[in-house]
JSON list of C-alpha atoms in Angstrom, two decimals:
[
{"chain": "A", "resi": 25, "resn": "UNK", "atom": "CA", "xyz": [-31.43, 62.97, 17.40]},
{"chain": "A", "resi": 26, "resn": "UNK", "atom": "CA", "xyz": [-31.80, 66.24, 15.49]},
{"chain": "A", "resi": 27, "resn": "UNK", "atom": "CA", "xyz": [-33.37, 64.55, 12.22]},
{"chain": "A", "resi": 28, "resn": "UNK", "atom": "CA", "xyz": [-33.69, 67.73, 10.52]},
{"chain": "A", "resi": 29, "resn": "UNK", "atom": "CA", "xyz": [-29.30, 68.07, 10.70]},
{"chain": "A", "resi": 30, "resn": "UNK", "atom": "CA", "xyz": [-28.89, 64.75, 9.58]},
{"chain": "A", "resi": 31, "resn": "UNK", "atom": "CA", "xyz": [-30.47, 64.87, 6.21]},
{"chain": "A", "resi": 32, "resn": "UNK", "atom": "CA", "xyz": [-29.57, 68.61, 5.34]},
{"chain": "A", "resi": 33, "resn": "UNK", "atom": "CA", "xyz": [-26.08, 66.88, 5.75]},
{"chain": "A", "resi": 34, "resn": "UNK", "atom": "CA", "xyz": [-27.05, 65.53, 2.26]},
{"chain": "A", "resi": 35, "resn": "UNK", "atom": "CA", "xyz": [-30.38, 67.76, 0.44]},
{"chain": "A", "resi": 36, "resn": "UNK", "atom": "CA", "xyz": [-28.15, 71.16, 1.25]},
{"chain": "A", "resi": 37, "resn": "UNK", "atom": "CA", "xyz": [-25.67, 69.36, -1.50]},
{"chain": "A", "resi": 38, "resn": "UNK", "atom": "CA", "xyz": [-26.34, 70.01, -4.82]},
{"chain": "A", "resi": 39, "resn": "UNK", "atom": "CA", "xyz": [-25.02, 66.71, -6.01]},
{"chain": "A", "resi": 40, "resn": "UNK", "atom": "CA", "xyz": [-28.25, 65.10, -3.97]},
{"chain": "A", "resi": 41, "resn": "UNK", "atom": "CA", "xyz": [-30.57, 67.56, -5.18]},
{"chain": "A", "resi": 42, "resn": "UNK", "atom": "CA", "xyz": [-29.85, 67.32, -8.74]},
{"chain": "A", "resi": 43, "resn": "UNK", "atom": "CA", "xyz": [-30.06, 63.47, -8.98]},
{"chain": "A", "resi": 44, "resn": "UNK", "atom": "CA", "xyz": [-33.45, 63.08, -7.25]},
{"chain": "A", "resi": 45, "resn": "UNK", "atom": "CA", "xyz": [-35.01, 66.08, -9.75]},
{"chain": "A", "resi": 46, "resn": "UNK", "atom": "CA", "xyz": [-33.27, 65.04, -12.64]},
{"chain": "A", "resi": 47, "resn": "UNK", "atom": "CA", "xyz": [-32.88, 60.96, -12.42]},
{"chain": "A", "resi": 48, "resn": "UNK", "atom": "CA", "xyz": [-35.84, 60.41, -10.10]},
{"chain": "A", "resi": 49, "resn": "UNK", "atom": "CA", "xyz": [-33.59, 58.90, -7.41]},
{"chain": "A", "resi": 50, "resn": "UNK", "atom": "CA", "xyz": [-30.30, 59.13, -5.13]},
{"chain": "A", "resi": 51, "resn": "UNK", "atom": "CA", "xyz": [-29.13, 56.30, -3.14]},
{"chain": "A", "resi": 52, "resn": "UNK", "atom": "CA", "xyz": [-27.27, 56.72, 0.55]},
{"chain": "A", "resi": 53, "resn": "UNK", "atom": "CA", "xyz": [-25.74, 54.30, 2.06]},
{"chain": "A", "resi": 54, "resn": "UNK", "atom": "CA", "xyz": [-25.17, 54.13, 6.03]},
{"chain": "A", "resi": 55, "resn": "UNK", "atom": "CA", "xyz": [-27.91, 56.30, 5.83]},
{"chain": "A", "resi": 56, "resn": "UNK", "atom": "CA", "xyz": [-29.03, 55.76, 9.68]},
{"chain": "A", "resi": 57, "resn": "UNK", "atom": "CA", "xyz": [-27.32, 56.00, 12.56]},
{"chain": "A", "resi": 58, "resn": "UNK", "atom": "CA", "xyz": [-25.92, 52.44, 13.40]},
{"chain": "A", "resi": 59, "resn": "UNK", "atom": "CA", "xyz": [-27.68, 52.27, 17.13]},
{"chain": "A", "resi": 60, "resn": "UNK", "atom": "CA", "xyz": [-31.31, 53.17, 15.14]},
{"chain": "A", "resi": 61, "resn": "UNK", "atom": "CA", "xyz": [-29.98, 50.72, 12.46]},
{"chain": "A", "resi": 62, "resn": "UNK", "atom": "CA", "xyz": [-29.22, 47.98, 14.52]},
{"chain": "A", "resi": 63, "resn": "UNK", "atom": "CA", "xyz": [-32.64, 48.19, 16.57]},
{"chain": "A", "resi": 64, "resn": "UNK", "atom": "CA", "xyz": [-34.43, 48.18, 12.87]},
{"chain": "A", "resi": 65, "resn": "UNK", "atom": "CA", "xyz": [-32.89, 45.23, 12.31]},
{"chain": "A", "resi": 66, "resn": "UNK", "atom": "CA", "xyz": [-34.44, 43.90, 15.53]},
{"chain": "A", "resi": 67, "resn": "UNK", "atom": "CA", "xyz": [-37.36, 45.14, 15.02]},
{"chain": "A", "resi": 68, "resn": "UNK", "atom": "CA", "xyz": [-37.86, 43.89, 11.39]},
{"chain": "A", "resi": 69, "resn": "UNK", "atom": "CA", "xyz": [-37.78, 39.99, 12.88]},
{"chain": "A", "resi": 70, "resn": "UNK", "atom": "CA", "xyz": [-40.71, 39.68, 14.58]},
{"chain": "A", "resi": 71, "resn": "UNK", "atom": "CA", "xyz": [-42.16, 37.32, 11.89]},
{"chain": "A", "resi": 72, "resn": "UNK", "atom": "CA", "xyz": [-45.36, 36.84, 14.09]},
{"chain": "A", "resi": 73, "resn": "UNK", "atom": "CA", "xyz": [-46.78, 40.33, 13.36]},
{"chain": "A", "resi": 74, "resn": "UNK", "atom": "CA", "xyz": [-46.40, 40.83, 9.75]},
{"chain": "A", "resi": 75, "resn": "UNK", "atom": "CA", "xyz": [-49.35, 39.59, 7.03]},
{"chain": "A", "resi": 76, "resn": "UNK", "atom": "CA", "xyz": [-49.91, 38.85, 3.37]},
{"chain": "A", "resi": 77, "resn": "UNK", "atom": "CA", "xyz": [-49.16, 42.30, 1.71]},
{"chain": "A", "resi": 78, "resn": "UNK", "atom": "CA", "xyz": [-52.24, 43.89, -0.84]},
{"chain": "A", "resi": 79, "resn": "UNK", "atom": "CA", "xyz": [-52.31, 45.79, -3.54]},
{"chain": "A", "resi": 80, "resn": "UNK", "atom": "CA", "xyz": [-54.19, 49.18, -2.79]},
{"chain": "A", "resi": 81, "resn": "UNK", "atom": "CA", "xyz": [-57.58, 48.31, -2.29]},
{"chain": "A", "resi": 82, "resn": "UNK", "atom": "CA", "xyz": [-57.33, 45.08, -4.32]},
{"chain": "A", "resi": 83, "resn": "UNK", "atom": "CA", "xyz": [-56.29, 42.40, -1.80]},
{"chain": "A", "resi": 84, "resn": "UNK", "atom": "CA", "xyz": [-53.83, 39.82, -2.13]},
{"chain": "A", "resi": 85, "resn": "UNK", "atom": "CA", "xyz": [-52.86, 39.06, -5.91]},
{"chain": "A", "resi": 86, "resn": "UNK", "atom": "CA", "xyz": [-49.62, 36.88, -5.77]},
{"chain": "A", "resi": 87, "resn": "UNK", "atom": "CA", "xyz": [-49.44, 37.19, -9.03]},
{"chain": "A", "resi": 88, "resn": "UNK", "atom": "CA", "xyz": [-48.46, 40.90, -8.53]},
{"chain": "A", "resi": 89, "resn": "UNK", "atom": "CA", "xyz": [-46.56, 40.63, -5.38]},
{"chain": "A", "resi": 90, "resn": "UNK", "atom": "CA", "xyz": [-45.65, 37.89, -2.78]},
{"chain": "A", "resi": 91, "resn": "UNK", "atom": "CA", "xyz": [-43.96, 39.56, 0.36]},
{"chain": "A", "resi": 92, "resn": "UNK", "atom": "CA", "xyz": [-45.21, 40.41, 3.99]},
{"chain": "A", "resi": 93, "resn": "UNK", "atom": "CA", "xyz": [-45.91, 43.32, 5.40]},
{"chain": "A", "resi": 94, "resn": "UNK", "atom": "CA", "xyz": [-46.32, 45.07, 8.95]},
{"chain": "A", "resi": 95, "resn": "UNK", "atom": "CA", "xyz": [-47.06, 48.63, 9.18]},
{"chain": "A", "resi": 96, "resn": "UNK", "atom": "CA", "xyz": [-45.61, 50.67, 12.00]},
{"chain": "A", "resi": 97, "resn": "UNK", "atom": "CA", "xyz": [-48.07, 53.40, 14.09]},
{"chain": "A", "resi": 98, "resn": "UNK", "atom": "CA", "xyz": [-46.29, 55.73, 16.60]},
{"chain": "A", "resi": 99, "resn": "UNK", "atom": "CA", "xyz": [-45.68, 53.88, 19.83]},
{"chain": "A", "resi": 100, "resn": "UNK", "atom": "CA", "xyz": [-44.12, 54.53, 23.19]},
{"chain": "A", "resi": 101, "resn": "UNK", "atom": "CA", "xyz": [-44.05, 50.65, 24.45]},
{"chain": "A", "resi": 102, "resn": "UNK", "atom": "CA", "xyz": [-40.19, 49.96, 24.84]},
{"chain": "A", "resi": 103, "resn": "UNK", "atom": "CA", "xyz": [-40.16, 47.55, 22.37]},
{"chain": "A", "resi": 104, "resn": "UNK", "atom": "CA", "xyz": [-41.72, 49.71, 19.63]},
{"chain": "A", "resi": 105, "resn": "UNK", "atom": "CA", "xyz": [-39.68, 52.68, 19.52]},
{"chain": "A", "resi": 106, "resn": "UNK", "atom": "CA", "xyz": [-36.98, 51.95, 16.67]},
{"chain": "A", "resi": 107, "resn": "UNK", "atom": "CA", "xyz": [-40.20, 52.47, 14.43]},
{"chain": "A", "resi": 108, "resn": "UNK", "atom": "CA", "xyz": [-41.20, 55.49, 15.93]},
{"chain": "A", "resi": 109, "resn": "UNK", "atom": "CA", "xyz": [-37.84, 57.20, 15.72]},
{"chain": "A", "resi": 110, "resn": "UNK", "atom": "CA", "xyz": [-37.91, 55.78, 11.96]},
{"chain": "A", "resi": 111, "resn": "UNK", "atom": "CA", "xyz": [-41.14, 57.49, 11.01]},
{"chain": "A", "resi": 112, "resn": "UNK", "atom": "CA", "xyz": [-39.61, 61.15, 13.29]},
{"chain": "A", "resi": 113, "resn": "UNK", "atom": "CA", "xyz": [-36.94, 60.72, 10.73]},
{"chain": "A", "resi": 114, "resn": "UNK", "atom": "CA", "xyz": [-38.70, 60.39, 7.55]},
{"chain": "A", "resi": 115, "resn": "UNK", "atom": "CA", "xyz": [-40.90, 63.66, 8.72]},
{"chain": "A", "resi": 116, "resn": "UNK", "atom": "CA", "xyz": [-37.99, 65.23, 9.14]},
{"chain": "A", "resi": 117, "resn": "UNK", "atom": "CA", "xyz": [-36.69, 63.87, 5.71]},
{"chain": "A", "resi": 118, "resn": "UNK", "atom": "CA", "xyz": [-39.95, 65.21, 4.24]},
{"chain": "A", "resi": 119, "resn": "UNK", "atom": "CA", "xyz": [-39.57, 69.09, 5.78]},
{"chain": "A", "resi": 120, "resn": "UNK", "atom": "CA", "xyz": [-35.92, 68.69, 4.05]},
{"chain": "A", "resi": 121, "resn": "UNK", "atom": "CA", "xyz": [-37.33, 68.23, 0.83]},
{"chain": "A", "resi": 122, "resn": "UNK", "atom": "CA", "xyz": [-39.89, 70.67, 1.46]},
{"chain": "A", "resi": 123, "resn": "UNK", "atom": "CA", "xyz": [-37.97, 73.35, 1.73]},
{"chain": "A", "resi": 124, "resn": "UNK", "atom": "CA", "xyz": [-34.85, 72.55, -1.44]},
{"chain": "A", "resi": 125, "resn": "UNK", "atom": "CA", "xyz": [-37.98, 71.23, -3.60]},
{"chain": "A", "resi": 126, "resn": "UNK", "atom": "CA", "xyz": [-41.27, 72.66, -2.43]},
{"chain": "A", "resi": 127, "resn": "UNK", "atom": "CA", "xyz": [-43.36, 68.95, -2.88]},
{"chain": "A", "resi": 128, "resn": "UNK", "atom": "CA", "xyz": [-45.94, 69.60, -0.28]},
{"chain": "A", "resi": 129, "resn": "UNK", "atom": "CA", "xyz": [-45.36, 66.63, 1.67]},
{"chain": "A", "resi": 130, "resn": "UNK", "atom": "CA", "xyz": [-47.74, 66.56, 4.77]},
{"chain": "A", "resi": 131, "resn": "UNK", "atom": "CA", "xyz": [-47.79, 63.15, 6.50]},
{"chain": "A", "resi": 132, "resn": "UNK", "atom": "CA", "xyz": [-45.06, 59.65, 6.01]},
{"chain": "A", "resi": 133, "resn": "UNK", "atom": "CA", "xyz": [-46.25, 55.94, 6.24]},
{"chain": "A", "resi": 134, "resn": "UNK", "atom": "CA", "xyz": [-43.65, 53.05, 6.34]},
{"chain": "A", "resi": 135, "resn": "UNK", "atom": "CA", "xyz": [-44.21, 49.27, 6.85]},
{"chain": "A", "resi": 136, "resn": "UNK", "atom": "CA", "xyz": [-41.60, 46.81, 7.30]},
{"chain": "A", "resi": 137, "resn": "UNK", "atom": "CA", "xyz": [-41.41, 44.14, 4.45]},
{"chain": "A", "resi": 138, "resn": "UNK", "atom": "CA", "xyz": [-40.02, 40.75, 4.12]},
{"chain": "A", "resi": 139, "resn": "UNK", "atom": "CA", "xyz": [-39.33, 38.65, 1.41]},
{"chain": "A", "resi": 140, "resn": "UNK", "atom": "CA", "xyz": [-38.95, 35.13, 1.40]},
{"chain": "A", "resi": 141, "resn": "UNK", "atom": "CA", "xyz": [-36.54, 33.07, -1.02]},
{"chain": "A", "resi": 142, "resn": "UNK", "atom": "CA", "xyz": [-37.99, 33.45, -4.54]},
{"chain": "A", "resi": 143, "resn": "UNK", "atom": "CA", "xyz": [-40.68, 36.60, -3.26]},
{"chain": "A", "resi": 144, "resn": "UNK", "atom": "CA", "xyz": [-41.24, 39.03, -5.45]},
{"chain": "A", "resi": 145, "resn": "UNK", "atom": "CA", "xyz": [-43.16, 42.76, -6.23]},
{"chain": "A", "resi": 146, "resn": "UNK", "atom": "CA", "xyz": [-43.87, 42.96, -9.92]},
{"chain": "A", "resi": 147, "resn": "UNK", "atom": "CA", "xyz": [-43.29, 46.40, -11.78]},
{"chain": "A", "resi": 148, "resn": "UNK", "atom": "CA", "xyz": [-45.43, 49.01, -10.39]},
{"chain": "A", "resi": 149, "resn": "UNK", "atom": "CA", "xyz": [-45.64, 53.24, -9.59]},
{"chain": "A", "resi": 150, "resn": "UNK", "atom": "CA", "xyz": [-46.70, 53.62, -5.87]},
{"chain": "A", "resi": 151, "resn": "UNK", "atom": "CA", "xyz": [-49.66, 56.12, -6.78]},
{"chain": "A", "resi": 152, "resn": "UNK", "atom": "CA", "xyz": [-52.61, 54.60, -8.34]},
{"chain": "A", "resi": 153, "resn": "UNK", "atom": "CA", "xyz": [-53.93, 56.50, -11.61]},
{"chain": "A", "resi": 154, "resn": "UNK", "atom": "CA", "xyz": [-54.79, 59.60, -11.49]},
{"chain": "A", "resi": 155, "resn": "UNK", "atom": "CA", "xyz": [-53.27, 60.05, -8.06]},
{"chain": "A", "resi": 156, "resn": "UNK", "atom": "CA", "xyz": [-50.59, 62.36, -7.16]},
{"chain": "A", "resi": 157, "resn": "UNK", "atom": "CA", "xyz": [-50.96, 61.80, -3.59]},
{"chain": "A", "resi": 158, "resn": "UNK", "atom": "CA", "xyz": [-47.36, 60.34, -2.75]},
{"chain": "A", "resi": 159, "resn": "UNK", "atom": "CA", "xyz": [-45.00, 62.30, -3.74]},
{"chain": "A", "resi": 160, "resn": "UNK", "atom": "CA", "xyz": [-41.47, 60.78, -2.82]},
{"chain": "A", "resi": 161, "resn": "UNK", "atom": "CA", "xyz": [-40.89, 56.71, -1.40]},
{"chain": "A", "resi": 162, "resn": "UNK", "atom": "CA", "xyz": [-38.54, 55.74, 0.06]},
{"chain": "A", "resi": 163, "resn": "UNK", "atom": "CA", "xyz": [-36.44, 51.88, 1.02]},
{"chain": "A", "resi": 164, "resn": "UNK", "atom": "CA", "xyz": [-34.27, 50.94, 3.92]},
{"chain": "A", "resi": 165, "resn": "UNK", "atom": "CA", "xyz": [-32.66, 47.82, 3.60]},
{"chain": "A", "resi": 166, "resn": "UNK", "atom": "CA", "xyz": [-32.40, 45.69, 6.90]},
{"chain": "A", "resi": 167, "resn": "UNK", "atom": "CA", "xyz": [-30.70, 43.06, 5.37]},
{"chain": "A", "resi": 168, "resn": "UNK", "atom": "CA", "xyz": [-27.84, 42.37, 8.56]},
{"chain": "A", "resi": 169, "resn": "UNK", "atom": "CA", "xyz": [-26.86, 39.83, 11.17]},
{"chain": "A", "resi": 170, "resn": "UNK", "atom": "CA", "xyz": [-28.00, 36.50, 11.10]},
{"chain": "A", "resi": 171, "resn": "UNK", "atom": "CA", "xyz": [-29.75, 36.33, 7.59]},
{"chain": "A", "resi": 172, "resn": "UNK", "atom": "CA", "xyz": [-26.22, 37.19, 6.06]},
{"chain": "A", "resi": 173, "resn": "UNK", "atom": "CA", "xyz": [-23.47, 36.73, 8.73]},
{"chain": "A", "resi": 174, "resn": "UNK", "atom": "CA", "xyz": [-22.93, 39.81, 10.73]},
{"chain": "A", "resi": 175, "resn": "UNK", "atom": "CA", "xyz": [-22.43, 41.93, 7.41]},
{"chain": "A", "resi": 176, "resn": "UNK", "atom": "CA", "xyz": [-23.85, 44.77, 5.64]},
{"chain": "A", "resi": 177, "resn": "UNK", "atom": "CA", "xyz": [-22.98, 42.99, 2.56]},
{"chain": "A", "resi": 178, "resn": "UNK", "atom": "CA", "xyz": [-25.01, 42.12, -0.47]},
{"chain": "A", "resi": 179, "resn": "UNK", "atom": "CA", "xyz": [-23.66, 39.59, -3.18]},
{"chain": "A", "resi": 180, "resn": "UNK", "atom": "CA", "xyz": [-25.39, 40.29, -6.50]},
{"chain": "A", "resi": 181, "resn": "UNK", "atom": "CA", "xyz": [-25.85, 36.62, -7.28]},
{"chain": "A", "resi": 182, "resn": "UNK", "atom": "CA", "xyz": [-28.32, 36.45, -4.03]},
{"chain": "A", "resi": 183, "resn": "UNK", "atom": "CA", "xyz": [-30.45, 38.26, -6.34]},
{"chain": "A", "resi": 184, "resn": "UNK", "atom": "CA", "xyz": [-33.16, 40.60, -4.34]},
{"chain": "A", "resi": 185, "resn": "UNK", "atom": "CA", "xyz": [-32.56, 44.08, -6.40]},
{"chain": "A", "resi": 186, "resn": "UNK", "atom": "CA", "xyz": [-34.72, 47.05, -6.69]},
{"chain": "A", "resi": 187, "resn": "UNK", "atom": "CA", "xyz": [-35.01, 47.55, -10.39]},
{"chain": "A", "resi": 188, "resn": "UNK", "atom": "CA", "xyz": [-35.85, 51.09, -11.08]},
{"chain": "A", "resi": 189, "resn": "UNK", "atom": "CA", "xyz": [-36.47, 52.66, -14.12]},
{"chain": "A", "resi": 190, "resn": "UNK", "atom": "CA", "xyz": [-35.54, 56.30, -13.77]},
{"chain": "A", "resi": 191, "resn": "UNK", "atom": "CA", "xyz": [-36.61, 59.81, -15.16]},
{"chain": "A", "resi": 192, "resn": "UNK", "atom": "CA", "xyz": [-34.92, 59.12, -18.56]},
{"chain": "A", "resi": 193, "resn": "UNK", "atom": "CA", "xyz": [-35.96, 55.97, -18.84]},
{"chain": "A", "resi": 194, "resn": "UNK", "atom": "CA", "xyz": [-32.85, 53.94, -18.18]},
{"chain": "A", "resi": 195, "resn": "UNK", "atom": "CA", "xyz": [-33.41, 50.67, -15.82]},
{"chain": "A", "resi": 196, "resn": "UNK", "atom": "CA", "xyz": [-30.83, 50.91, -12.43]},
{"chain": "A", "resi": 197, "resn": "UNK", "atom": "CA", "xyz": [-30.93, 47.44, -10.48]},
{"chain": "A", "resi": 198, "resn": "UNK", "atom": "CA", "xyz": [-29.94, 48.74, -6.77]},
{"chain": "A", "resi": 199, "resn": "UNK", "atom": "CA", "xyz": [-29.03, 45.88, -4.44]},
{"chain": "A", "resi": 200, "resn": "UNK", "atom": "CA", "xyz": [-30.53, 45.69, -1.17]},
{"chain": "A", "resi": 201, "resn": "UNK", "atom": "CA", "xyz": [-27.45, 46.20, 1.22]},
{"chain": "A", "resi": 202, "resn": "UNK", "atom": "CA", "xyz": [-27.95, 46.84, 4.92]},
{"chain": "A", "resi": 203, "resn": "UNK", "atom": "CA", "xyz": [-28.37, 50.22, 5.91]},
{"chain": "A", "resi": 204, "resn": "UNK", "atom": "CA", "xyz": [-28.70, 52.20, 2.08]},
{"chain": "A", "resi": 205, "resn": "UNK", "atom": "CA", "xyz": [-32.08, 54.45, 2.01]},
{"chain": "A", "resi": 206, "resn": "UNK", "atom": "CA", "xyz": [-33.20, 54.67, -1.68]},
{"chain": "A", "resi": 207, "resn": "UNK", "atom": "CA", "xyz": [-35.70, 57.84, -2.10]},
{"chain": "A", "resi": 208, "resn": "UNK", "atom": "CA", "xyz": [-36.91, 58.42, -5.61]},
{"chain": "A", "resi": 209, "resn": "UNK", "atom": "CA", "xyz": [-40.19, 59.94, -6.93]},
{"chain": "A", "resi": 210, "resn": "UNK", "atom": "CA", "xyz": [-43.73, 57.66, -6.77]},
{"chain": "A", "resi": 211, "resn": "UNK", "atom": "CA", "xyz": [-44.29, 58.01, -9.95]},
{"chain": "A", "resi": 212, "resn": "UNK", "atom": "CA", "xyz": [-41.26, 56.02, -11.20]},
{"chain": "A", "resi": 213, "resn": "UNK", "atom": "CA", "xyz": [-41.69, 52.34, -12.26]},
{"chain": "A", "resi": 214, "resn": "UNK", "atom": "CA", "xyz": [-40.05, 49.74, -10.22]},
{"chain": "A", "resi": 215, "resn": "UNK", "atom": "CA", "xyz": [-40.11, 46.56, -9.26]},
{"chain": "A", "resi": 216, "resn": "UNK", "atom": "CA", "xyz": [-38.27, 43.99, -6.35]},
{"chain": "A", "resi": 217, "resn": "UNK", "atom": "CA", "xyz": [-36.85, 41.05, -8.04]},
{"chain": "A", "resi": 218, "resn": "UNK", "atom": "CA", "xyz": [-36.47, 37.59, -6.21]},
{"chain": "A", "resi": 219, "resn": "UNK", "atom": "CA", "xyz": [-33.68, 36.64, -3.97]},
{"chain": "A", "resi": 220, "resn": "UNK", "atom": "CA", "xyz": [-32.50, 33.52, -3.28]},
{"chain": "A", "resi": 221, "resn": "UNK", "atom": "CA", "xyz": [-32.22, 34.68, 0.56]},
{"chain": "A", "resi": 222, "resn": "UNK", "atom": "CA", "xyz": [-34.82, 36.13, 2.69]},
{"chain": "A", "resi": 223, "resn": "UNK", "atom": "CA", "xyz": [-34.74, 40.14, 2.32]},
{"chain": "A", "resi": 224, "resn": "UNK", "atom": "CA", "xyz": [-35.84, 42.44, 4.74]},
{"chain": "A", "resi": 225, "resn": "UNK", "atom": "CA", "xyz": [-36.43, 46.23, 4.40]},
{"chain": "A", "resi": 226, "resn": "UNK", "atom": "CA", "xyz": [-38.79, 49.49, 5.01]},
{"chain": "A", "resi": 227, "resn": "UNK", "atom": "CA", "xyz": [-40.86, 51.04, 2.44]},
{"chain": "A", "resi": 228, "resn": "UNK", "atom": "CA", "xyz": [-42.17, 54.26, 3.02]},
{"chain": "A", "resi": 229, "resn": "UNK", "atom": "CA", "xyz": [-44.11, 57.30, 1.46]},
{"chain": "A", "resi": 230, "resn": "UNK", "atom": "CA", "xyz": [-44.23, 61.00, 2.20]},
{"chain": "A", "resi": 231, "resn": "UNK", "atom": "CA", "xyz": [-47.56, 62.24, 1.32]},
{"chain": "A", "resi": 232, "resn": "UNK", "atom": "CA", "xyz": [-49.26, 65.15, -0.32]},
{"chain": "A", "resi": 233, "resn": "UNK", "atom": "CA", "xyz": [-52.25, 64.76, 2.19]},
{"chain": "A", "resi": 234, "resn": "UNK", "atom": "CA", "xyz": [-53.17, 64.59, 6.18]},
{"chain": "A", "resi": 235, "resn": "UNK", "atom": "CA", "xyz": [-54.71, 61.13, 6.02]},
{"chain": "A", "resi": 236, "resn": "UNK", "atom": "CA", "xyz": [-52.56, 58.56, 6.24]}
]
C-alpha cells in the first residue's frame, strides 16, 4: 500500500488543510482501506492483552480515565501485522503533514483502546505542560461487527462521543463510527464521554521527537 498516495488524496486539498490549521481538526470517514480495517477490527479484540490505561507518568486515576489500553510495537508475527501496517500509515500520514504544514513530526505511537459500558476519559490536552512534544493525535474508531451488528453505524443515543473543543473554542461531539480517523492538534481539549456499549478505537500521536 503506497501510504504516502493515500493521504495526499486528502492534505493536497485545501478544504483538509484549512480545517486542521484553522479549527484544530478534520474528520474522514472510511479513512482505511476496508481489508486493513477489517483486520483492525480483529485485532482490537484480543481482550487478554490490553491493561488498565495511566495517565503520563501518574498511574491509574479512574477518576480521570477508566478504559484499557494495549500499545502496538512493529511486528512481523502473522497475527500482528494489521498494527504494523497501521503505524506505516500514520508515518506516512505524518511526512504528509510535514510537507503542507512543516510540524516536525519525527516518530508515531498508537495503542488500541477499549471502553467498557459507562468508561470514560475526562477532559484533557495530550501534551503535558510545558510540552510541545506531540504535535498532531489522531482516533480510529473500530467500532464494527459483533459489538454493533455487522455495521459501521453509530446511534447517538449509545453515547461514546469524542467531545472536542476546537481552535475557536466551540465544543464538536464526534461519534465514534467504524472506520472515521479524527486528527486534530495535541494541544486541543477533549474528552471521551461514556457509552452505553463497549467502544473500541486507536489513539495515536505523531511526535516532535525520536523517542517514542
Amino acid at each position: 500500500m503506497n501510504w504516502m498516495m493515500h493521504w495526499q488524496q486528502y492534505f493536497e486539498d485545501s478544504q483538509y488543510v484549512e480545517a486542521l490549521v484553522e479549527q484544530g481538526f478534520v474528520v474522514l470517514d472510511h479513512a482505511l482501506p476496508e481489508s486493513l480495517y477489517r483486520a483492525l477490527v480483529l485485532e482490537s479484540r484480543e481482550d487478554e492483552h490490553y491493561q488498565a490505561a495511566k495517565i503520563s507518568a501518574g498511574g491509574r486515576l479512574e477518576s480521570i480515565r477508566s478504559d484499557s489500553t494495549r500499545w502496538i510495537e512493529s511486528d512481523t508475527a502473522v497475527d500482528r501485522q494489521a498494527g504494523t501496517e497501521y503505524l506505516e500509515a500514520l508515518d506516512a500520514l505524518g511526512l504528509v503533514l510535514n510537507r503542507t504544514l512543516y510540524l516536525g513530526i519525527r516518530s508515531v505511537e498508537a495503542h488500541y483502546a477499549c471502553y467498557q459500558v459507562g468508561q470514560f476519559y475526562a477532559q484533557h490536552r495530550d501534551n503535558p505542560s510545558g510540552s510541545d512534544v506531540r504535535a498532531i493525535s489522531t482516533v480510529l474508531y473500530l467500532n464494527h461487527g459483533v459489538d454493533q451488528g455487522d455495521s459501521m453505524t453509530w446511534c447517538s443515543e449509545w453515547g461514546g462521543a469524542l467531545r472536542l473543543v476546537d481552535a475557536s473554542d466551540a465544543v464538536q461531539d464526534i461519534l465514534p463510527i467504524g472506520n472515521r480517523l479524527v486528527v486534530f492538534q495535541s494541544d486541543l481539549p477533549h474528552e471521551v464521554l461514556p457509552a452505553t456499549v463497549v467502544r473500541r478505537s486507536i489513539a495515536g500521536w505523531l511526535r516532535r521527537d525520536t523517542a517514542v
